[in-house]
PDB file of C-alpha atoms and ligand atoms in Angstrom:
ATOM      1  CA  MET M 434     152.204 146.748 204.183  1.00 40.00           C
ATOM      2  CA  SER M 435     151.780 144.085 201.539  1.00 43.00           C
ATOM      3  CA  ASP M 436     154.796 142.517 199.890  1.00 44.00           C
ATOM      4  CA  THR M 437     154.637 143.102 196.131  1.00 44.00           C
ATOM      5  CA  SER M 438     158.113 141.811 195.262  1.00 47.00           C
ATOM      6  CA  PRO M 439     158.207 139.341 192.326  1.00 45.00           C
ATOM      7  CA  ALA M 440     158.999 136.481 194.722  1.00 44.00           C
ATOM      8  CA  ALA M 441     155.826 137.161 196.699  1.00 44.00           C
ATOM      9  CA  THR M 442     153.561 137.431 193.650  1.00 48.00           C
ATOM     10  CA  ALA M 443     155.016 134.587 191.578  1.00 47.00           C
ATOM     11  CA  ALA M 444     153.063 131.358 191.272  1.00 49.00           C
ATOM     12  CA  PRO M 445     154.233 128.672 193.723  1.00 48.00           C
ATOM     13  CA  GLU M 446     155.456 126.306 191.017  1.00 47.00           C
ATOM     14  CA  SER M 447     157.920 128.862 189.681  1.00 48.00           C
ATOM     15  CA  LEU M 448     159.280 129.338 193.214  1.00 49.00           C
ATOM     16  CA  LEU M 449     159.875 125.592 193.354  1.00 50.00           C
ATOM     17  CA  ALA M 450     161.580 125.494 189.958  1.00 51.00           C
ATOM     18  CA  ALA M 451     165.210 124.401 190.151  1.00 57.00           C
ATOM     19  CA  PRO M 452     167.648 127.195 189.170  1.00 61.00           C
ATOM     20  CA  ASP M 453     169.096 125.079 186.352  1.00 77.00           C
ATOM     21  CA  GLN M 454     165.736 124.621 184.628  1.00 91.00           C
ATOM     22  CA  ALA M 455     165.658 125.545 180.953  1.00 96.00           C
ATOM     23  CA  THR M 456     163.690 128.499 179.652  1.00 97.00           C
ATOM     24  CA  GLN M 457     160.910 128.099 177.086  1.00 97.00           C
ATOM     25  CA  SER M 458     163.121 129.572 174.361  1.00 97.00           C
ATOM     26  CA  GLN M 459     165.837 126.994 175.108  1.00 97.00           C
ATOM     27  CA  ILE M 460     163.274 124.157 174.944  1.00 97.00           C
ATOM     28  CA  THR M 461     161.756 125.566 171.728  1.00 98.00           C
ATOM     29  CA  GLN M 462     165.241 125.715 170.167  1.00 98.00           C
ATOM     30  CA  GLU M 463     165.997 122.126 171.241  1.00 97.00           C
ATOM     31  CA  ILE M 464     162.723 121.009 169.608  1.00 97.00           C
ATOM     32  CA  ALA M 465     163.541 122.855 166.373  1.00 97.00           C
ATOM     33  CA  ASP M 466     167.059 121.395 166.263  1.00 97.00           C
ATOM     34  CA  LEU M 467     165.815 117.829 166.811  1.00 97.00           C
ATOM     35  CA  HIS M 468     163.023 118.154 164.252  1.00 96.00           C
ATOM     36  CA  ALA M 469     165.601 119.383 161.723  1.00 96.00           C
ATOM     37  CA  GLU M 470     167.860 116.450 162.579  1.00 96.00           C
ATOM     38  CA  TYR M 471     165.035 113.894 162.155  1.00 95.00           C
ATOM     39  CA  ALA M 472     164.043 115.505 158.833  1.00 95.00           C
ATOM     40  CA  ARG M 473     167.683 115.261 157.647  1.00 97.00           C
ATOM     41  CA  ARG M 474     167.921 111.599 158.682  1.00 96.00           C
ATOM     42  CA  GLU M 475     164.634 110.787 156.978  1.00 94.00           C
ATOM     43  CA  ALA M 476     165.693 112.611 153.798  1.00 96.00           C
ATOM     44  CA  ALA M 477     168.868 110.503 153.853  1.00 97.00           C
ATOM     45  CA  GLY M 478     166.735 107.365 153.737  1.00 96.00           C
ATOM     46  CA  GLU M 479     166.731 106.394 157.413  1.00 94.00           C
ATOM     47  CA  GLN M 480     163.572 104.916 158.915  1.00 90.00           C
ATOM     48  CA  VAL M 481     162.790 107.481 161.619  1.00 88.00           C
ATOM     49  CA  PRO M 482     160.261 106.214 164.193  1.00 87.00           C
ATOM     50  CA  THR M 483     156.942 108.047 164.474  1.00 85.00           C
ATOM     51  CA  THR M 484     157.365 108.084 168.241  1.00 81.00           C
ATOM     52  CA  ILE M 485     160.521 109.390 169.913  1.00 89.00           C
ATOM     53  CA  HIS M 486     160.345 107.848 173.384  1.00 89.00           C
ATOM     54  CA  ASP M 487     163.577 109.498 174.552  1.00 92.00           C
ATOM     55  CA  PHE M 488     163.097 113.112 173.474  1.00 94.00           C
ATOM     56  CA  PRO M 489     165.486 115.385 175.431  1.00 95.00           C
ATOM     57  CA  PRO M 490     163.238 118.529 175.450  1.00 96.00           C
ATOM     58  CA  TYR M 491     160.713 116.352 177.336  1.00 95.00           C
ATOM     59  CA  ARG M 492     163.087 115.956 180.245  1.00 93.00           C
ATOM     60  CA  SER M 493     161.668 112.965 182.125  1.00 91.00           C
ATOM     61  CA  SER M 494     161.334 110.921 178.933  1.00 91.00           C
ATOM     62  CA  ILE M 495     165.099 110.373 179.003  1.00 89.00           C
ATOM     63  CA  LEU M 496     164.888 108.552 182.332  1.00 87.00           C
ATOM     64  CA  ARG M 497     161.710 106.706 181.425  1.00 84.00           C
ATOM     65  CA  ALA M 498     162.377 105.590 177.857  1.00 87.00           C
ATOM     66  CA  PRO M 499     163.154 101.877 177.479  1.00 85.00           C
ATOM     67  CA  THR M 500     166.873 101.179 177.096  1.00 87.00           C
ATOM     68  CA  LYS M 501     166.360  97.509 176.216  1.00 86.00           C
ATOM     69  CA  ASN M 502     164.181  95.746 173.705  1.00 83.00           C
ATOM     70  CA  PRO M 503     160.655  95.009 174.901  1.00 77.00           C
ATOM     71  CA  LYS M 504     160.285  91.691 176.680  1.00 79.00           C
ATOM     72  CA  LEU M 505     158.278  89.236 174.654  1.00 80.00           C
ATOM     73  CA  VAL M 506     155.417  87.699 176.580  1.00 79.00           C
ATOM     74  CA  ASP M 507     152.879  85.062 175.767  1.00 80.00           C
ATOM     75  CA  PRO M 508     149.665  87.065 175.247  1.00 73.00           C
ATOM     76  CA  GLU M 509     147.544  84.333 176.817  1.00 78.00           C
ATOM     77  CA  THR M 510     149.705  83.839 179.907  1.00 82.00           C
ATOM     78  CA  ILE M 511     149.782  87.551 180.697  1.00 76.00           C
ATOM     79  CA  GLU M 512     145.987  87.655 180.766  1.00 75.00           C
ATOM     80  CA  LEU M 513     146.205  85.633 183.975  1.00 79.00           C
ATOM     81  CA  TYR M 514     148.227  88.365 185.728  1.00 74.00           C
ATOM     82  CA  SER M 515     147.217  91.640 184.091  1.00 67.00           C
ATOM     83  CA  PRO M 516     144.517  94.012 185.389  1.00 66.00           C
ATOM     84  CA  ALA M 517     140.972  93.222 184.360  1.00 66.00           C
ATOM     85  CA  PHE M 518     138.796  95.667 182.454  1.00 64.00           C
ATOM     86  CA  GLY M 519     136.759  96.257 185.597  1.00 66.00           C
ATOM     87  CA  GLN M 520     134.540  94.271 187.909  1.00 67.00           C
ATOM     88  CA  ARG M 521     131.334  95.193 186.152  1.00 77.00           C
ATOM     89  CA  ASP M 522     130.056  95.981 182.689  1.00 85.00           C
ATOM     90  CA  VAL M 523     130.474  99.473 181.287  1.00 90.00           C
ATOM     91  CA  ALA M 524     127.276 101.439 181.857  1.00 92.00           C
ATOM     92  CA  VAL M 525     126.074 103.865 179.168  1.00 91.00           C
ATOM     93  CA  ILE M 526     126.130 106.728 181.674  1.00 94.00           C
ATOM     94  CA  GLU M 527     129.915 106.331 182.134  1.00 96.00           C
ATOM     95  CA  SER M 528     130.464 108.047 178.780  1.00 97.00           C
ATOM     96  CA  ASP M 529     128.957 111.279 180.157  1.00 98.00           C
ATOM     97  CA  LEU M 530     131.505 112.905 182.467  1.00 98.00           C
ATOM     98  CA  THR M 531     129.079 115.736 183.287  1.00 98.00           C
ATOM     99  CA  LEU M 532     126.622 113.449 185.108  1.00 97.00           C
ATOM    100  CA  GLN M 533     128.833 111.978 187.823  1.00 94.00           C
ATOM    101  CA  HIS M 534     127.892 114.377 190.613  1.00 96.00           C
ATOM    102  CA  SER M 535     124.816 116.131 191.927  1.00 96.00           C
ATOM    103  CA  GLY M 536     125.527 119.407 190.102  1.00 97.00           C
ATOM    104  CA  GLU M 537     126.715 120.553 186.675  1.00 97.00           C
ATOM    105  CA  PRO M 538     130.474 120.925 186.225  1.00 98.00           C
ATOM    106  CA  LEU M 539     131.816 124.347 185.248  1.00 98.00           C
ATOM    107  CA  GLY M 540     133.198 125.022 181.788  1.00 98.00           C
ATOM    108  CA  GLU M 541     132.418 124.509 178.119  1.00 98.00           C
ATOM    109  CA  ARG M 542     130.367 121.344 177.591  1.00 98.00           C
ATOM    110  CA  ILE M 543     131.613 119.318 174.615  1.00 98.00           C
ATOM    111  CA  THR M 544     130.667 116.194 172.680  1.00 98.00           C
ATOM    112  CA  VAL M 545     133.617 114.131 171.425  1.00 98.00           C
ATOM    113  CA  ARG M 546     132.837 111.532 168.825  1.00 98.00           C
ATOM    114  CA  GLY M 547     134.949 109.374 166.557  1.00 98.00           C
ATOM    115  CA  ARG M 548     135.664 105.979 165.120  1.00 97.00           C
ATOM    116  CA  LEU M 549     138.163 103.342 166.144  1.00 95.00           C
ATOM    117  CA  LEU M 550     139.674 101.950 162.948  1.00 91.00           C
ATOM    118  CA  ASP M 551     142.314  99.490 161.850  1.00 86.00           C
ATOM    119  CA  SER M 552     144.826 100.299 159.127  1.00 81.00           C
ATOM    120  CA  TRP M 553     142.412  99.209 156.393  1.00 83.00           C
ATOM    121  CA  GLY M 554     139.802 101.664 157.645  1.00 87.00           C
ATOM    122  CA  ARG M 555     137.634  98.932 159.095  1.00 90.00           C
ATOM    123  CA  PRO M 556     135.679  99.822 162.238  1.00 93.00           C
ATOM    124  CA  ILE M 557     136.695  98.028 165.428  1.00 91.00           C
ATOM    125  CA  ALA M 558     133.557  97.234 167.423  1.00 92.00           C
ATOM    126  CA  ASN M 559     133.149  96.337 171.096  1.00 91.00           C
ATOM    127  CA  GLN M 560     136.388  97.945 172.257  1.00 91.00           C
ATOM    128  CA  LEU M 561     136.864  99.588 175.637  1.00 92.00           C
ATOM    129  CA  ILE M 562     137.920 103.255 175.397  1.00 95.00           C
ATOM    130  CA  GLU M 563     138.826 105.065 178.622  1.00 95.00           C
ATOM    131  CA  VAL M 564     139.437 108.807 178.988  1.00 97.00           C
ATOM    132  CA  TRP M 565     140.850 110.989 181.736  1.00 97.00           C
ATOM    133  CA  GLN M 566     141.387 114.727 181.759  1.00 97.00           C
ATOM    134  CA  ALA M 567     141.809 117.937 183.742  1.00 97.00           C
ATOM    135  CA  ASN M 568     138.785 120.085 184.564  1.00 98.00           C
ATOM    136  CA  SER M 569     137.968 123.373 182.811  1.00 98.00           C
ATOM    137  CA  ALA M 570     140.491 125.192 185.009  1.00 97.00           C
ATOM    138  CA  GLY M 571     143.282 122.776 184.052  1.00 97.00           C
ATOM    139  CA  ARG M 572     143.305 120.928 187.385  1.00 96.00           C
ATOM    140  CA  TYR M 573     143.396 117.166 187.958  1.00 95.00           C
ATOM    141  CA  ILE M 574     142.124 115.463 191.088  1.00 92.00           C
ATOM    142  CA  HIS M 575     145.557 114.082 191.895  1.00 89.00           C
ATOM    143  CA  GLN M 576     147.847 114.484 194.875  1.00 86.00           C
ATOM    144  CA  ARG M 577     150.704 115.628 192.646  1.00 86.00           C
ATOM    145  CA  ASP M 578     148.624 118.336 190.978  1.00 84.00           C
ATOM    146  CA  GLN M 579     148.663 121.167 193.506  1.00 87.00           C
ATOM    147  CA  HIS M 580     148.876 124.175 191.185  1.00 88.00           C
ATOM    148  CA  PRO M 581     146.626 127.077 192.173  1.00 90.00           C
ATOM    149  CA  ALA M 582     143.576 126.358 190.011  1.00 94.00           C
ATOM    150  CA  PRO M 583     140.298 125.234 191.577  1.00 95.00           C
ATOM    151  CA  LEU M 584     139.008 121.686 191.752  1.00 96.00           C
ATOM    152  CA  ASP M 585     135.425 121.314 190.557  1.00 97.00           C
ATOM    153  CA  PRO M 586     133.243 119.404 193.056  1.00 97.00           C
ATOM    154  CA  ASN M 587     131.041 118.348 190.137  1.00 98.00           C
ATOM    155  CA  PHE M 588     133.785 116.964 187.903  1.00 98.00           C
ATOM    156  CA  THR M 589     136.022 113.918 188.373  1.00 97.00           C
ATOM    157  CA  GLY M 590     137.438 113.741 184.845  1.00 97.00           C
ATOM    158  CA  ALA M 591     137.313 110.014 184.046  1.00 96.00           C
ATOM    159  CA  GLY M 592     134.971 108.035 181.821  1.00 97.00           C
ATOM    160  CA  ARG M 593     134.722 104.976 179.621  1.00 95.00           C
ATOM    161  CA  VAL M 594     132.705 103.658 176.713  1.00 96.00           C
ATOM    162  CA  ILE M 595     132.503 100.593 174.470  1.00 94.00           C
ATOM    163  CA  THR M 596     132.653 101.205 170.707  1.00 95.00           C
ATOM    164  CA  ASP M 597     129.454 100.290 168.870  1.00 96.00           C
ATOM    165  CA  ASP M 598     129.039  98.055 165.809  1.00 95.00           C
ATOM    166  CA  ALA M 599     130.306 100.873 163.564  1.00 96.00           C
ATOM    167  CA  GLY M 600     133.414 101.260 165.774  1.00 95.00           C
ATOM    168  CA  GLU M 601     132.097 104.600 167.053  1.00 97.00           C
ATOM    169  CA  TYR M 602     132.485 106.099 170.490  1.00 98.00           C
ATOM    170  CA  LEU M 603     130.929 109.234 171.986  1.00 98.00           C
ATOM    171  CA  PHE M 604     131.777 111.121 175.174  1.00 98.00           C
ATOM    172  CA  THR M 605     130.045 114.106 176.712  1.00 98.00           C
ATOM    173  CA  THR M 606     132.426 116.088 178.884  1.00 98.00           C
ATOM    174  CA  ILE M 607     133.868 119.529 179.664  1.00 98.00           C
ATOM    175  CA  LYS M 608     136.652 121.081 177.593  1.00 98.00           C
ATOM    176  CA  PRO M 609     139.800 120.717 179.708  1.00 98.00           C
ATOM    177  CA  GLY M 610     141.980 123.747 180.412  1.00 98.00           C
ATOM    178  CA  PRO M 611     145.730 123.974 179.745  1.00 98.00           C
ATOM    179  CA  TYR M 612     147.863 123.434 182.838  1.00 97.00           C
ATOM    180  CA  PRO M 613     151.408 124.188 184.032  1.00 96.00           C
ATOM    181  CA  TRP M 614     153.940 121.425 184.605  1.00 95.00           C
ATOM    182  CA  LYS M 615     157.538 121.304 185.765  1.00 93.00           C
ATOM    183  CA  ASN M 616     159.411 120.339 182.585  1.00 95.00           C
ATOM    184  CA  HIS M 617     160.972 123.805 182.295  1.00 96.00           C
ATOM    185  CA  ILE M 618     160.287 127.374 183.406  1.00 96.00           C
ATOM    186  CA  ASN M 619     156.768 128.459 182.416  1.00 96.00           C
ATOM    187  CA  ALA M 620     155.911 125.085 180.856  1.00 97.00           C
ATOM    188  CA  TRP M 621     152.206 124.657 179.963  1.00 97.00           C
ATOM    189  CA  ARG M 622     150.520 121.651 178.379  1.00 98.00           C
ATOM    190  CA  PRO M 623     148.083 122.310 175.515  1.00 98.00           C
ATOM    191  CA  ALA M 624     144.540 121.286 176.497  1.00 98.00           C
ATOM    192  CA  HIS M 625     144.145 117.549 175.963  1.00 98.00           C
ATOM    193  CA  ILE M 626     142.139 114.461 176.812  1.00 98.00           C
ATOM    194  CA  HIS M 627     144.006 111.242 177.587  1.00 97.00           C
ATOM    195  CA  PHE M 628     142.701 108.168 175.763  1.00 97.00           C
ATOM    196  CA  SER M 629     143.363 104.497 176.454  1.00 95.00           C
ATOM    197  CA  VAL M 630     142.244 101.931 173.907  1.00 92.00           C
ATOM    198  CA  PHE M 631     142.154  98.248 174.714  1.00 81.00           C
ATOM    199  CA  GLY M 632     142.377  95.777 171.895  1.00 71.00           C
ATOM    200  CA  ARG M 633     141.136  92.257 172.250  1.00 67.00           C
ATOM    201  CA  ALA M 634     143.938  91.447 174.676  1.00 69.00           C
ATOM    202  CA  PHE M 635     145.764  93.378 177.405  1.00 69.00           C
ATOM    203  CA  THR M 636     149.026  93.428 175.442  1.00 71.00           C
ATOM    204  CA  GLN M 637     147.342  95.432 172.666  1.00 74.00           C
ATOM    205  CA  ARG M 638     146.580  98.472 174.815  1.00 81.00           C
ATOM    206  CA  ILE M 639     147.549 101.890 173.473  1.00 87.00           C
ATOM    207  CA  VAL M 640     147.526 105.206 175.349  1.00 91.00           C
ATOM    208  CA  THR M 641     147.487 108.573 173.609  1.00 93.00           C
ATOM    209  CA  GLN M 642     146.190 112.153 173.845  1.00 96.00           C
ATOM    210  CA  MET M 643     143.624 114.128 171.881  1.00 98.00           C
ATOM    211  CA  TYR M 644     144.162 117.860 171.395  1.00 98.00           C
ATOM    212  CA  PHE M 645     141.931 120.736 170.285  1.00 98.00           C
ATOM    213  CA  PRO M 646     142.384 122.629 167.005  1.00 98.00           C
ATOM    214  CA  GLY M 647     144.368 125.860 166.952  1.00 98.00           C
ATOM    215  CA  ASP M 648     145.965 125.579 170.395  1.00 98.00           C
ATOM    216  CA  PRO M 649     148.655 128.295 170.707  1.00 98.00           C
ATOM    217  CA  LEU M 650     150.719 126.004 172.955  1.00 98.00           C
ATOM    218  CA  PHE M 651     151.440 123.402 170.229  1.00 98.00           C
ATOM    219  CA  PRO M 652     154.821 124.818 169.101  1.00 97.00           C
ATOM    220  CA  LEU M 653     155.940 125.151 172.731  1.00 98.00           C
ATOM    221  CA  ASP M 654     155.025 121.708 174.052  1.00 98.00           C
ATOM    222  CA  PRO M 655     157.780 119.058 174.139  1.00 97.00           C
ATOM    223  CA  ILE M 656     155.319 116.153 174.516  1.00 96.00           C
ATOM    224  CA  TYR M 657     153.298 117.079 171.426  1.00 97.00           C
ATOM    225  CA  ASN M 658     156.586 117.700 169.590  1.00 97.00           C
ATOM    226  CA  SER M 659     158.130 114.361 170.558  1.00 95.00           C
ATOM    227  CA  ILE M 660     156.362 113.195 167.391  1.00 95.00           C
ATOM    228  CA  PRO M 661     158.764 114.299 164.667  1.00 94.00           C
ATOM    229  CA  ARG M 662     156.405 114.559 161.665  1.00 94.00           C
ATOM    230  CA  GLN M 663     153.768 117.270 161.434  1.00 95.00           C
ATOM    231  CA  ALA M 664     151.364 114.878 159.665  1.00 94.00           C
ATOM    232  CA  ASP M 665     151.542 112.511 162.654  1.00 93.00           C
ATOM    233  CA  ARG M 666     151.043 115.351 165.126  1.00 96.00           C
ATOM    234  CA  ASP M 667     148.013 116.517 163.134  1.00 97.00           C
ATOM    235  CA  ARG M 668     146.376 113.128 163.724  1.00 95.00           C
ATOM    236  CA  LEU M 669     146.226 113.890 167.433  1.00 96.00           C
ATOM    237  CA  VAL M 670     144.213 117.078 166.909  1.00 98.00           C
ATOM    238  CA  SER M 671     140.438 116.794 166.865  1.00 98.00           C
ATOM    239  CA  ALA M 672     138.353 118.722 164.338  1.00 98.00           C
ATOM    240  CA  TYR M 673     135.544 121.072 165.309  1.00 98.00           C
ATOM    241  CA  ASP M 674     132.370 119.580 163.796  1.00 98.00           C
ATOM    242  CA  HIS M 675     129.360 121.860 163.699  1.00 98.00           C
ATOM    243  CA  ASP M 676     127.069 118.960 162.764  1.00 97.00           C
ATOM    244  CA  LEU M 677     128.100 117.320 166.027  1.00 98.00           C
ATOM    245  CA  THR M 678     127.427 120.485 168.005  1.00 98.00           C
ATOM    246  CA  VAL M 679     124.173 120.061 169.903  1.00 96.00           C
ATOM    247  CA  PRO M 680     121.915 123.171 169.838  1.00 97.00           C
ATOM    248  CA  GLU M 681     121.711 124.942 173.199  1.00 96.00           C
ATOM    249  CA  PHE M 682     123.907 122.229 174.743  1.00 96.00           C
ATOM    250  CA  SER M 683     127.450 121.410 173.597  1.00 97.00           C
ATOM    251  CA  MET M 684     130.247 122.026 171.086  1.00 98.00           C
ATOM    252  CA  GLY M 685     131.184 119.054 168.887  1.00 98.00           C
ATOM    253  CA  TYR M 686     134.667 117.671 168.219  1.00 98.00           C
ATOM    254  CA  ARG M 687     135.441 114.688 166.020  1.00 98.00           C
ATOM    255  CA  TRP M 688     138.511 112.494 166.423  1.00 98.00           C
ATOM    256  CA  ASP M 689     139.211 109.105 164.845  1.00 96.00           C
ATOM    257  CA  ILE M 690     141.761 106.676 166.254  1.00 94.00           C
ATOM    258  CA  VAL M 691     143.671 104.349 163.928  1.00 90.00           C
ATOM    259  CA  VAL M 692     145.316 101.535 165.837  1.00 85.00           C
ATOM    260  CA  ASP M 693     147.952 100.319 163.380  1.00 73.00           C
ATOM    261  CA  GLY M 694     149.460 100.818 159.950  1.00 57.00           C
ATOM    262  CA  PRO M 695     150.864 103.962 158.291  1.00 53.00           C
ATOM    263  CA  ASP M 696     147.960 106.132 159.502  1.00 58.00           C
ATOM    264  CA  ALA M 697     148.203 104.938 163.102  1.00 63.00           C
ATOM    265  CA  THR M 698     147.528 107.448 165.833  1.00 68.00           C
ATOM    266  CA  TRP M 699     150.729 108.054 167.782  1.00 66.00           C
ATOM    267  CA  SER M 700     150.750 106.354 171.186  1.00 69.00           C
ATOM    268  CA  GLU M 701     152.877 106.899 174.218  1.00 71.00           C
ATOM    269  CA  GLU M 702     154.598 105.100 177.042  1.00 62.00           C
ATOM    270  CA  GLU M 703     152.522 105.000 180.219  1.00 57.00           C
ATOM    271  CA  GLY M 704     152.923 107.746 182.814  1.00 57.00           C
ATOM    272  CA  GLU M 705     152.697 110.811 180.596  1.00 56.00           C
ATOM    273  CA  HIS M 706     151.461 114.182 181.804  1.00 65.00           C
TER     274      HIS M 706
HETATM  275 FE1  FE2 B 162     147.337 115.460 181.096  1.00 66.63          FE
END
């Protein structure tokens, strides 16, 4: 006789969840309370940062957020110790994540295109952009991602490209799926692509995430909501662009990245989900 009790049918990650984990409604309430508090502080004239690195609804951010001021380093000296951009030049084919194996990956093929800009709207050419993402089922090839969604033998989920003279980049990939994580009970990340942008020196690197329009998980996600202002969160959401959609081939999404100034794309500490 098969065991149909809730414990036997529940997904493994919920069986592993600690009994003191918060529910989604508790996390959603914490987010709403903090957003209201930041809005009050801003209305009172306080300079509220665009990035809240220690955002309690995003549980691990409390342990990971810096508690001291950043250490100042000499940008030239650190180049002698920091990782290199790679041992070889970036090949054009590395911007197509669907061509890395012998077969086609499963899922919705997409084209992601955008410009890398500074705060004056000037294009930033010859910059290395790296992306990494889950497959269409929401699974990463990573030892710590063991949730019960299939790996795709034809999809690794990492690519890179150099911006052209107009500061433009273009990736061909597969739309990533949402995936569960352990922040709270029934926590799911909205579908996203991780982006890393190198400036002209290692100390200028920024890391951020691109989302897809209309994701129903936005109001529930503590990472997305660690950015207090809606206008800043909106800058992380790509726009569907039918002119970028390739007939018979792929759906098009456009997303510009602004590296500094008041319109800067929010960036995160390293090690995010
Ligand atoms: Fe992720």
